[in-house]
PDB file of C-alpha atoms and ligand atoms in Angstrom:
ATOM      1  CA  UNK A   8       0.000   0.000   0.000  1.00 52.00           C
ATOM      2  CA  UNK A   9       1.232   3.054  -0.922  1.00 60.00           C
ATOM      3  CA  UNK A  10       2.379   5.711   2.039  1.00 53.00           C
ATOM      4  CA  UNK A  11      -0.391   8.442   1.126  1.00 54.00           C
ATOM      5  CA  UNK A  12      -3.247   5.555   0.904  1.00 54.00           C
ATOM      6  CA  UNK A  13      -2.060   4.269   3.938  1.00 44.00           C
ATOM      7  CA  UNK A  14      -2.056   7.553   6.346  1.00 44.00           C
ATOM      8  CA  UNK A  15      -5.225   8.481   4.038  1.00 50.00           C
ATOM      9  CA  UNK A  16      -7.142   5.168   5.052  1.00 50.00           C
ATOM     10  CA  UNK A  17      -5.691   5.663   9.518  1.00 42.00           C
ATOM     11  CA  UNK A  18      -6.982   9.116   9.202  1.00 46.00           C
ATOM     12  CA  UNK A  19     -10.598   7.963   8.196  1.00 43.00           C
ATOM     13  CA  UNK A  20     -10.569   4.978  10.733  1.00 41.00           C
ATOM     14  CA  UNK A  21      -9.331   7.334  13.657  1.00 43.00           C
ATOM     15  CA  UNK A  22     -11.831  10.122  12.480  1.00 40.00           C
ATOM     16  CA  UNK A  23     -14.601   7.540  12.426  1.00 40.00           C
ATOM     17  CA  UNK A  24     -13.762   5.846  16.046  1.00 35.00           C
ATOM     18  CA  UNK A  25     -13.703   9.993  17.522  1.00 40.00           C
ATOM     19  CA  UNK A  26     -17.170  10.162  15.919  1.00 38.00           C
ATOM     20  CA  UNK A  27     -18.202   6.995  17.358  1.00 38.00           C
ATOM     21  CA  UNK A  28     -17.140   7.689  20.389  1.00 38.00           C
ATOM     22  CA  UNK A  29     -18.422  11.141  20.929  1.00 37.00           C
ATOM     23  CA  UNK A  30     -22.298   9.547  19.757  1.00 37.00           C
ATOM     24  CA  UNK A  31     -21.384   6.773  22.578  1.00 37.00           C
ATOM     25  CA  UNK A  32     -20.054   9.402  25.111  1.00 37.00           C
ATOM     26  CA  UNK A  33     -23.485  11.774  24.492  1.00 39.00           C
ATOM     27  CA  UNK A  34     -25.945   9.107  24.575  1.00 40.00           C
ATOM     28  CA  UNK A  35     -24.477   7.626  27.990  1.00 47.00           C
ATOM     29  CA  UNK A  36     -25.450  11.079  29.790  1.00 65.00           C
ATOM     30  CA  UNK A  37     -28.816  10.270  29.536  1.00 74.00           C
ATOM     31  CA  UNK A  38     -29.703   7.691  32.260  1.00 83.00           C
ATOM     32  CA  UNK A  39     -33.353   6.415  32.279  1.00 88.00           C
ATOM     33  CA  UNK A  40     -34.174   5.514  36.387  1.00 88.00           C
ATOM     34  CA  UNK A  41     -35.696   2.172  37.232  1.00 89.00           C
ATOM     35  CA  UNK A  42     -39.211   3.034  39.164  1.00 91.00           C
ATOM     36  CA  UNK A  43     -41.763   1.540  40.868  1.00 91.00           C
ATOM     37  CA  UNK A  44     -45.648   3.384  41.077  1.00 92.00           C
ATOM     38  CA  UNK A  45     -47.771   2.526  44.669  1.00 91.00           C
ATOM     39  CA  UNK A  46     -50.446   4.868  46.029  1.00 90.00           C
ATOM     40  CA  UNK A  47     -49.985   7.225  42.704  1.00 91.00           C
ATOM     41  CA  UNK A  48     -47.079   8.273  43.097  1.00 95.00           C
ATOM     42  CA  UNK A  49     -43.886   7.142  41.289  1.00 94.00           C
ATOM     43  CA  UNK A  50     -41.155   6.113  43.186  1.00 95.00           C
ATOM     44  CA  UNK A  51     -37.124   6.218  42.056  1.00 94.00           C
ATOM     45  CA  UNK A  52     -34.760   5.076  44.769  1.00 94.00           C
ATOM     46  CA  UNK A  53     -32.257   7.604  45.696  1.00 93.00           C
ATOM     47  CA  UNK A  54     -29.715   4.529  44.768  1.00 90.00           C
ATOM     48  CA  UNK A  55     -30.424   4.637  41.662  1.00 87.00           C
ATOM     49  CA  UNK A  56     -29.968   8.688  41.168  1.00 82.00           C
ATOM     50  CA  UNK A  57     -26.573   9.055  39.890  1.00 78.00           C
ATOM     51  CA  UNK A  58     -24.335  11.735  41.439  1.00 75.00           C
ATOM     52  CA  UNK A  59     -23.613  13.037  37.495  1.00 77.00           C
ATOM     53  CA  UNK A  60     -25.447  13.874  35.869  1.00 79.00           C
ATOM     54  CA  UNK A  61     -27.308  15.941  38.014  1.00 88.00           C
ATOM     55  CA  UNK A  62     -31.014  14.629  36.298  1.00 92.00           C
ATOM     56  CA  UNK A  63     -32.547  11.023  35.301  1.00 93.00           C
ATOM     57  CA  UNK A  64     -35.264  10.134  32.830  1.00 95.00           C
ATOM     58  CA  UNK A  65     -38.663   8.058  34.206  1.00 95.00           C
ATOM     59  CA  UNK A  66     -39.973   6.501  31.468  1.00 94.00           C
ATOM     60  CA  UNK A  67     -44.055   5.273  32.096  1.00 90.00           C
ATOM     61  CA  UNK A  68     -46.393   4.063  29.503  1.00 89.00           C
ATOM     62  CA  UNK A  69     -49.090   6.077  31.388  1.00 88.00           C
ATOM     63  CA  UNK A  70     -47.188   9.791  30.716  1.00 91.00           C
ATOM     64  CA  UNK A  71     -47.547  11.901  27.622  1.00 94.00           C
ATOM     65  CA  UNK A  72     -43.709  11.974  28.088  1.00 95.00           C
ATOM     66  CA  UNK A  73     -40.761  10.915  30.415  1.00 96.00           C
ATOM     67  CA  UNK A  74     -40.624  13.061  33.482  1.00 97.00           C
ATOM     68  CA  UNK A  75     -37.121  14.953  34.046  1.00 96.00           C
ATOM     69  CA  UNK A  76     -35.864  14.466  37.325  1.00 96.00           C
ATOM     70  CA  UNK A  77     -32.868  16.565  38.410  1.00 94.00           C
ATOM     71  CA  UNK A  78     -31.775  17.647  41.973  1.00 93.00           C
ATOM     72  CA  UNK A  79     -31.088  21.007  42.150  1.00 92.00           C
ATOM     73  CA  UNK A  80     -29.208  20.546  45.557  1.00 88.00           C
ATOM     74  CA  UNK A  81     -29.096  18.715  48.427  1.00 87.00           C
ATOM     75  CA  UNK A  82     -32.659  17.246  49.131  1.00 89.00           C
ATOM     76  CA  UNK A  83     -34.126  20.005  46.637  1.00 93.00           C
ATOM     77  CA  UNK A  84     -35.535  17.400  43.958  1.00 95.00           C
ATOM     78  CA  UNK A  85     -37.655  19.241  40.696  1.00 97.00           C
ATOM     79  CA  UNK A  86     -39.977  16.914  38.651  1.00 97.00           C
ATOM     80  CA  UNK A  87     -41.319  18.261  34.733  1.00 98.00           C
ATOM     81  CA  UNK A  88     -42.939  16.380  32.670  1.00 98.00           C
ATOM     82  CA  UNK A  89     -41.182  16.455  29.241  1.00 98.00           C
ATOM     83  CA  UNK A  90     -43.819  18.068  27.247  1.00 98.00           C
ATOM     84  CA  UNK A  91     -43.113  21.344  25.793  1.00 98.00           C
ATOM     85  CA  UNK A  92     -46.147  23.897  26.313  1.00 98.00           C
ATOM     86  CA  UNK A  93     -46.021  25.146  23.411  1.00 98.00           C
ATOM     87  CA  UNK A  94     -47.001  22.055  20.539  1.00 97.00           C
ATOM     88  CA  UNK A  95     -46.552  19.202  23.048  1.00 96.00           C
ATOM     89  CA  UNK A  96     -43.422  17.965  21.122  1.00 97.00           C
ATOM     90  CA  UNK A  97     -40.996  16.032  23.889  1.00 97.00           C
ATOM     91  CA  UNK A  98     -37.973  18.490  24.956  1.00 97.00           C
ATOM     92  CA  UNK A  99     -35.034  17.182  25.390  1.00 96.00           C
ATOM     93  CA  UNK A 100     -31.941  17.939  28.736  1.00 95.00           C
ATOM     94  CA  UNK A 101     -29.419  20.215  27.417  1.00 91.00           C
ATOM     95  CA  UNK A 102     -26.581  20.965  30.308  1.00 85.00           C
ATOM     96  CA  UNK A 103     -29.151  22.336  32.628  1.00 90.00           C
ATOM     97  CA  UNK A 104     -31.605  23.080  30.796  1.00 95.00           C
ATOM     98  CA  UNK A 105     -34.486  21.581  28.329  1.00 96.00           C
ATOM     99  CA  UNK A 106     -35.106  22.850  24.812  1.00 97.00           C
ATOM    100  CA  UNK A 107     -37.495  21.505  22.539  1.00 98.00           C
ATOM    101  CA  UNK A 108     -36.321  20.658  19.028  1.00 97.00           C
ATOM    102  CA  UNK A 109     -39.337  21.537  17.381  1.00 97.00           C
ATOM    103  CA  UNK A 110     -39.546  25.232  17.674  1.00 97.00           C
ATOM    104  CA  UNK A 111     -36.905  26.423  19.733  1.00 96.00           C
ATOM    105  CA  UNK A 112     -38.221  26.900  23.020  1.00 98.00           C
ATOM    106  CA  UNK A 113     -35.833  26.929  25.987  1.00 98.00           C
ATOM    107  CA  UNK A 114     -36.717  25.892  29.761  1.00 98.00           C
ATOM    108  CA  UNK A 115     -34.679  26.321  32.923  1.00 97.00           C
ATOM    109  CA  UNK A 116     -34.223  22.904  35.108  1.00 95.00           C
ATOM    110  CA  UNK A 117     -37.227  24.477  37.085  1.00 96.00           C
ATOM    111  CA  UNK A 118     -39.633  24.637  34.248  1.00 97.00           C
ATOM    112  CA  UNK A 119     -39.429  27.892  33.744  1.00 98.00           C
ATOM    113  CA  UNK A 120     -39.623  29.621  29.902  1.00 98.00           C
ATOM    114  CA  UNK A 121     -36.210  31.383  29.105  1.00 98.00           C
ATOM    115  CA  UNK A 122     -36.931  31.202  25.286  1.00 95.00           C
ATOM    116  CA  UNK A 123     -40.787  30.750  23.463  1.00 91.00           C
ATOM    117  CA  UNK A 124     -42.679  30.906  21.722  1.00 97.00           C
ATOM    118  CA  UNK A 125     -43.478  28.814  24.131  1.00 97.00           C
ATOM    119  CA  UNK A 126     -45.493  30.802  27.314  1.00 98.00           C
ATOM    120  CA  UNK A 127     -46.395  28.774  29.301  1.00 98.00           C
ATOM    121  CA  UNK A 128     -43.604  26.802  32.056  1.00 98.00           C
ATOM    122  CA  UNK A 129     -43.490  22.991  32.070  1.00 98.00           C
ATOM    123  CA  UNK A 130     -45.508  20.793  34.284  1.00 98.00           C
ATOM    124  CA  UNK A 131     -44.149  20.322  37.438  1.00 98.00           C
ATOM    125  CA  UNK A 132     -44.917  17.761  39.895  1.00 97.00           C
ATOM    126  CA  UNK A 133     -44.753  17.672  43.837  1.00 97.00           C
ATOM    127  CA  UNK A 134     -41.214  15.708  45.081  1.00 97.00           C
ATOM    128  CA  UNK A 135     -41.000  14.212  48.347  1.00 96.00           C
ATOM    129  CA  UNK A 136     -38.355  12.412  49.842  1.00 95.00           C
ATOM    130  CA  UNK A 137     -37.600   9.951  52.865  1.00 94.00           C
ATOM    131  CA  UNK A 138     -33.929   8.519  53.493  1.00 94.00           C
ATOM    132  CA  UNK A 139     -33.724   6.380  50.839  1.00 95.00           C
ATOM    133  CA  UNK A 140     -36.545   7.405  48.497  1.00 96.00           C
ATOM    134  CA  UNK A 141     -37.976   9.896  45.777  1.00 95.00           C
ATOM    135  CA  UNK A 142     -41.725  10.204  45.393  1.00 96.00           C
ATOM    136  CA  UNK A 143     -43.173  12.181  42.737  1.00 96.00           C
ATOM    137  CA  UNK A 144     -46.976  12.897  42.498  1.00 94.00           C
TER     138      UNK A 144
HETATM  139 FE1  LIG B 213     -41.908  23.128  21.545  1.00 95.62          FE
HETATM  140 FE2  LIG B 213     -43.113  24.374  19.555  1.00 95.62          FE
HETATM  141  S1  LIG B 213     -43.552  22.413  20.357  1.00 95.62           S
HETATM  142  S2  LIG B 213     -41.448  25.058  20.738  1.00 95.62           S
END
């Protein structure tokens, strides 16, 4: 093989393993939380909450959309159901924050509108916590 073909063909193989590993790398950030529901409430053990990223998913065949669950410190646990007010497309974590893809809105981690056109923030839901659980309701 000739030298140029050679370094050609490594530079395509190492370019193709950085993109592989950066979709690998992105996708692993996103951590979907085993659950349990009793009494209406959804429940997420605090073992299973990793300590980064700061959020998990809940995924339930009974939601319009996965709930976002991120502490915001300590004990202080928000719960927003992944629906964007403004369409009702699914929005999607974004460093500490949500955005939905299909018109650009923005939320803060609290469900609160930074960007429309959507107006209205997302739905939150009451957290709870005891020593070794989350409840969401
Ligand atoms: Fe989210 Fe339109 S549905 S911005």
């Amino acid at each position: 093989m000739e030298r140029r073909k050679f370094i050609k063909k490594c530079g395509t193989v190492g370019l193709s393993c950085m993109i592989g590993q950066s979709i690998l790398t992105s996708c692993s950030s996103v951590v979907y939380a085993p659950h349990t529901v009793a009494n209406n409430q959804i429940i997420v053990r605090k073992l299973d909450f990793p300590f980064e990223p700061n959020y998990v998913l809940i995924k339930d065949e009974r939601l319009p959309a996965p709930i976002y669950l991120c502490r915001l410190s300590g004990e202080n646990y928000v719960a927003l159901l992944m629906e964007c007010t403004h369409k009702g497309c699914e929005v999607q974590p974004f460093a500490d924050q949500l955005h939905c893809p299909c018109h650009g809105s923005e939320f803060a981690n609290t469900g609160k509108v930074l960007e429309g056109p959507a107006e209205e923030d997302l739905k939150k839901f009451q957290v709870t916590t005891d020593a070794k659980n989350i409840f969401i309701s």
